[in-house]
PDB file of C-alpha atoms in Angstrom:
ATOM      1  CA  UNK A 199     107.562 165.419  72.360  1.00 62.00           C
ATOM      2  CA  UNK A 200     111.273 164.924  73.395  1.00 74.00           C
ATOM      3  CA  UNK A 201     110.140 165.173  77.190  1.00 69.00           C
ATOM      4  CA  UNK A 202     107.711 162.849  76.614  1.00 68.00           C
ATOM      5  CA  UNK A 203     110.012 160.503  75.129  1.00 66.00           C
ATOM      6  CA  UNK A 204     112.899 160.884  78.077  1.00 73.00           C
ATOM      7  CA  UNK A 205     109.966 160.046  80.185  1.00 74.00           C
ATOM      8  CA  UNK A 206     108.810 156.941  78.966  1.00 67.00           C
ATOM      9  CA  UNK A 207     112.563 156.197  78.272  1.00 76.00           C
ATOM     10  CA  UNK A 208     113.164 156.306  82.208  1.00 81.00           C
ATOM     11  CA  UNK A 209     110.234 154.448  83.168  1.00 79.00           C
ATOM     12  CA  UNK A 210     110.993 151.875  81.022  1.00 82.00           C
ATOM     13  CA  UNK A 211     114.612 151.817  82.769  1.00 85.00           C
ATOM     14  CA  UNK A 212     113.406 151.770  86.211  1.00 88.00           C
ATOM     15  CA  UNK A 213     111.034 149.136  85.618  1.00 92.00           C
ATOM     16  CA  UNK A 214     113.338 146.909  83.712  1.00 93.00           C
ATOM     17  CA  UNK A 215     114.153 144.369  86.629  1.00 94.00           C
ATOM     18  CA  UNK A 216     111.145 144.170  87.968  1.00 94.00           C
ATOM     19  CA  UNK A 217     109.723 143.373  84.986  1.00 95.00           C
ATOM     20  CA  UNK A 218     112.639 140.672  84.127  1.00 95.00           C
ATOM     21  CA  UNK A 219     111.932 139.439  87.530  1.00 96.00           C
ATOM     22  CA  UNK A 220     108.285 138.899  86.884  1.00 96.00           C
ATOM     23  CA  UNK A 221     108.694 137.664  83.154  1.00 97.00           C
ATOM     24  CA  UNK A 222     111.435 134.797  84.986  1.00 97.00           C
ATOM     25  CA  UNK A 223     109.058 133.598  87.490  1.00 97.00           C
ATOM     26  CA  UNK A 224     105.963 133.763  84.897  1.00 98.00           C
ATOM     27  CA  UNK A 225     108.234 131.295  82.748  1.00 98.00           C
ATOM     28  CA  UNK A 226     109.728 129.024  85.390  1.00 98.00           C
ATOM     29  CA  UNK A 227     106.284 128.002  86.816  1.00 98.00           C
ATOM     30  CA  UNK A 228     105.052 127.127  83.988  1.00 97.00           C
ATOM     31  CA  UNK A 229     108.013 125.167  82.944  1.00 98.00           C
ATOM     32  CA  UNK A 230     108.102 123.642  86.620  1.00 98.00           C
ATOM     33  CA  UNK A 231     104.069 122.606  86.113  1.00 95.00           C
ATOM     34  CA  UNK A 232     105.057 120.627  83.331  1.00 94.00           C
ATOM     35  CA  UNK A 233     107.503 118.858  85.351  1.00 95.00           C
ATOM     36  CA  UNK A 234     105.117 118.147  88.141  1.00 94.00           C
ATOM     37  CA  UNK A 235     102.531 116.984  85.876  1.00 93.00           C
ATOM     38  CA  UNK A 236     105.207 114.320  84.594  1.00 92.00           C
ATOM     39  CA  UNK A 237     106.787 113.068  87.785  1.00 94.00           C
ATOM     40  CA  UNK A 238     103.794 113.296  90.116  1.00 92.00           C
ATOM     41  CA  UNK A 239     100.363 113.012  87.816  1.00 88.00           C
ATOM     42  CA  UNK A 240      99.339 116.366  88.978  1.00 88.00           C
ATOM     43  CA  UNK A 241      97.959 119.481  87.474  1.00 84.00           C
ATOM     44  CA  UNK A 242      96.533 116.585  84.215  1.00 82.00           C
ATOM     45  CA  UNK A 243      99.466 114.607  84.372  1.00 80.00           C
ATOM     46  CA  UNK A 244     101.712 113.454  81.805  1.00 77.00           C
ATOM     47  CA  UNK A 245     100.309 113.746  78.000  1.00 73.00           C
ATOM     48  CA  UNK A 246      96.742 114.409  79.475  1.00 72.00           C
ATOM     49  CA  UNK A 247      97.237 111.596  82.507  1.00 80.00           C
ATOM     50  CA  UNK A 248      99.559 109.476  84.580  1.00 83.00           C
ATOM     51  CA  UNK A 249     103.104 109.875  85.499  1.00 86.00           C
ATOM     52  CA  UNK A 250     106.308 109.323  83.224  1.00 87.00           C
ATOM     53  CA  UNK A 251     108.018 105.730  84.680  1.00 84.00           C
ATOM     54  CA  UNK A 252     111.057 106.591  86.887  1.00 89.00           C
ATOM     55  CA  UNK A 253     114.107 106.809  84.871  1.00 87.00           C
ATOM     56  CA  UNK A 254     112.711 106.478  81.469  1.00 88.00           C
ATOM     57  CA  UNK A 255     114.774 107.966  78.769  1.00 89.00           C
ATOM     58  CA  UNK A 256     114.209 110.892  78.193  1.00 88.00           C
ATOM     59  CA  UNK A 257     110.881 111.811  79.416  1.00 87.00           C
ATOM     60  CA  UNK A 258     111.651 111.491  82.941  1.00 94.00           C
ATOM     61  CA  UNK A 259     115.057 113.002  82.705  1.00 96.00           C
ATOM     62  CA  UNK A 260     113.076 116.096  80.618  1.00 95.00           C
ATOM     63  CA  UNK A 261     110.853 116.071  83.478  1.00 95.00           C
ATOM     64  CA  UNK A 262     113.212 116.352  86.394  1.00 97.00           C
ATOM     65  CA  UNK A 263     115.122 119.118  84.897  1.00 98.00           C
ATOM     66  CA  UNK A 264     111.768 120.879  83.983  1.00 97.00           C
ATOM     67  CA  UNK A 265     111.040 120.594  87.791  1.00 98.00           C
ATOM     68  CA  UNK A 266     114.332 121.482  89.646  1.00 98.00           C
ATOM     69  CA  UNK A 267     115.532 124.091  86.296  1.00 98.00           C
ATOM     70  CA  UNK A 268     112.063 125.540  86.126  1.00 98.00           C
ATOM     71  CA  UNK A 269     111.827 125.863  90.372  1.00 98.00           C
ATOM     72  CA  UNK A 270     115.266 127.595  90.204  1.00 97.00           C
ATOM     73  CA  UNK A 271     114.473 130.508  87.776  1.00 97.00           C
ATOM     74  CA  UNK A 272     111.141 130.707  89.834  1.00 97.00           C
ATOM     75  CA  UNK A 273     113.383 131.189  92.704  1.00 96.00           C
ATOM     76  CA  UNK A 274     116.209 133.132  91.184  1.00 96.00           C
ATOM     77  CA  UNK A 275     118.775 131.161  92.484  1.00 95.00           C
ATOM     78  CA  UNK A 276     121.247 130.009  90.129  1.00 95.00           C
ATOM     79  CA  UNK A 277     119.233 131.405  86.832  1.00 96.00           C
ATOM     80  CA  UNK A 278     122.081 131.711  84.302  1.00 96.00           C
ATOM     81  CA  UNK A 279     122.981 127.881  84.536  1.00 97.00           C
ATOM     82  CA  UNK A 280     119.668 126.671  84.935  1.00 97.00           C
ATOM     83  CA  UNK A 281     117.602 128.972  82.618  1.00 98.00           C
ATOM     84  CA  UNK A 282     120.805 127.676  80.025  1.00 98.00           C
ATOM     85  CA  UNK A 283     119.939 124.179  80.992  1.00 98.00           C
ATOM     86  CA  UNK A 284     116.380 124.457  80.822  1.00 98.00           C
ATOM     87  CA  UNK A 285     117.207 125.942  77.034  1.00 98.00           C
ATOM     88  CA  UNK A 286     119.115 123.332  75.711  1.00 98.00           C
ATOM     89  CA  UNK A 287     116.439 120.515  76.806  1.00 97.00           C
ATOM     90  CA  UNK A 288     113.943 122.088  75.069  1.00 96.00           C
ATOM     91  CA  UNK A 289     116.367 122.381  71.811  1.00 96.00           C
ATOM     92  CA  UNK A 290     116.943 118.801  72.445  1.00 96.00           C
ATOM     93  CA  UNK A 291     113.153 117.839  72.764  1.00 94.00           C
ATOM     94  CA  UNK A 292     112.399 120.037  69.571  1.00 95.00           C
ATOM     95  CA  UNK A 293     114.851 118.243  67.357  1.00 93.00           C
ATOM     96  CA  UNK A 294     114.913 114.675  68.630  1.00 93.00           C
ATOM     97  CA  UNK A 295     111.235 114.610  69.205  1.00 90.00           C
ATOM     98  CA  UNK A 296     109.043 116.641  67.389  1.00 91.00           C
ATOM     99  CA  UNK A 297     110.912 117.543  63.932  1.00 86.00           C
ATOM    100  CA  UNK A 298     111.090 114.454  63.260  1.00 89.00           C
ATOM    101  CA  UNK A 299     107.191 114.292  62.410  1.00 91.00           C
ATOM    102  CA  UNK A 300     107.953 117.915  60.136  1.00 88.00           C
ATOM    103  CA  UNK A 301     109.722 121.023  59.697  1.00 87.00           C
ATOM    104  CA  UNK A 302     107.344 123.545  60.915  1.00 90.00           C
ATOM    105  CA  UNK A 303     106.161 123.882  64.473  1.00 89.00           C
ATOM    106  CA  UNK A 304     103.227 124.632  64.134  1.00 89.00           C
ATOM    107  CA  UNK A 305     102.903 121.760  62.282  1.00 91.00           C
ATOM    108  CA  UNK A 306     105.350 118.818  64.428  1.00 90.00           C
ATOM    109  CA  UNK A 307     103.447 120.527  67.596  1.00 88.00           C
ATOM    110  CA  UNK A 308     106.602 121.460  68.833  1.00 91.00           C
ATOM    111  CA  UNK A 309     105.471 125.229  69.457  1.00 95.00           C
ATOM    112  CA  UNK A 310     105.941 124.871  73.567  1.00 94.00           C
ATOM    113  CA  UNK A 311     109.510 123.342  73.499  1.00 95.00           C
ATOM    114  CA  UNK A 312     110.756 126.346  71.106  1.00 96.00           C
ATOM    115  CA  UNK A 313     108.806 129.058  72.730  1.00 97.00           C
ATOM    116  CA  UNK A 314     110.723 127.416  76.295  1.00 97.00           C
ATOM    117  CA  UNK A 315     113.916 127.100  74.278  1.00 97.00           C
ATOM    118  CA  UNK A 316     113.848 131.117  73.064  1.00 98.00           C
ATOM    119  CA  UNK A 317     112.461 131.977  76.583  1.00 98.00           C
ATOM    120  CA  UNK A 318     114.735 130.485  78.632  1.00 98.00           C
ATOM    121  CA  UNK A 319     117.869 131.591  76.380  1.00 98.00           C
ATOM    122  CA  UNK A 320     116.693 135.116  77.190  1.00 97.00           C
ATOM    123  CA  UNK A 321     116.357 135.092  80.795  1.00 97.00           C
ATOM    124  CA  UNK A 322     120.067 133.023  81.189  1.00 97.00           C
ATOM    125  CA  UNK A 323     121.028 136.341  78.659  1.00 97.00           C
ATOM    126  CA  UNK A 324     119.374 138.818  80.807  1.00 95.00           C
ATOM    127  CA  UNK A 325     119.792 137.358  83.906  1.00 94.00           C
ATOM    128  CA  UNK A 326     116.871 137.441  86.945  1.00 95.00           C
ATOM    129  CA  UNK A 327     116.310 140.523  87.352  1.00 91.00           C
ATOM    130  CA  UNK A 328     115.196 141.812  91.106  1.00 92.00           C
ATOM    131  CA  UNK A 329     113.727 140.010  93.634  1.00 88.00           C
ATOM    132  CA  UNK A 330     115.845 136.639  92.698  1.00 91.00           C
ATOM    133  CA  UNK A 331     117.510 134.762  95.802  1.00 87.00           C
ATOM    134  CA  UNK A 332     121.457 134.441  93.949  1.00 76.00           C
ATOM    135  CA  UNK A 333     121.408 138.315  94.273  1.00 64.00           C
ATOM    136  CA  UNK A 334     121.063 137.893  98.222  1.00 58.00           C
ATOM    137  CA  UNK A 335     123.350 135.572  98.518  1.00 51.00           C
ATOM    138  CA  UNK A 336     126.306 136.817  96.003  1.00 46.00           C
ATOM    139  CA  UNK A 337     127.209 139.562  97.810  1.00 40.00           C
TER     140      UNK A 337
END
């Protein structure tokens, strides 16, 4: 059983980054979708339609770093900062916009901007993993 064990251990090592790697580019599509939808009216657009006006506070700020923050950790380039960014808006847009209505999210509909929030403090924790453009260019 204890070979079995150092096996799975090892695996589990080795396919660490890769699996980081895919779990960071999983995450910063979809948060990059949701900014396209907002600026450009694509993929649904915003709330089920249309575009967010151009500088409107904050949905089109929210929406631009969604885009450029969400394209980034897609990328791997720059993921700390922007995966840290990408956190804090989303613990902005859960407390400013959705507990306001209640507590819980399940409840306020806030779900998505705390699942982001917890995601996206993980991966700037973690870092990006393999395959991420920073780690060609920081050497």
């Amino acid at each position: 059983m204890s070979h079995l064990v150092t096996t799975a251990r090892t695996a589990t090592d080795t396919a660490r980054p890769h699996l980081i790697a895919l779990y960071r580019a999983v995450v910063g599509l979809l948060f990059a979708c949701h900014g396209a939808a907002s600026l450009f009216g694509v993929l649904g657009g915003a709330h089920g339609g249309g575009t967010v006006p151009a500088g409107s506070w904050p949905g089109w700020y929210a929406a631009v770093i969604q885009l450029a923050c969400g394209a980034l950790v897609v990328l791997g380039a720059g993921t700390r900062p922007a995966a840290l960014v990408a956190s804090g808006s989303m613990a902005y847009a859960y407390f400013t916009v959705h507990q306001q209505h209640a507590l819980v999210p399940l409840q306020n509909g806030g779900e998505p901007a705390v699942l982001f929030c917890w995601a996206f403090l993980l991966i700037a924790a973690l870092g990006p993993g393999s395959f991420a453009l920073g780690s060609r260019f920081a050497r």
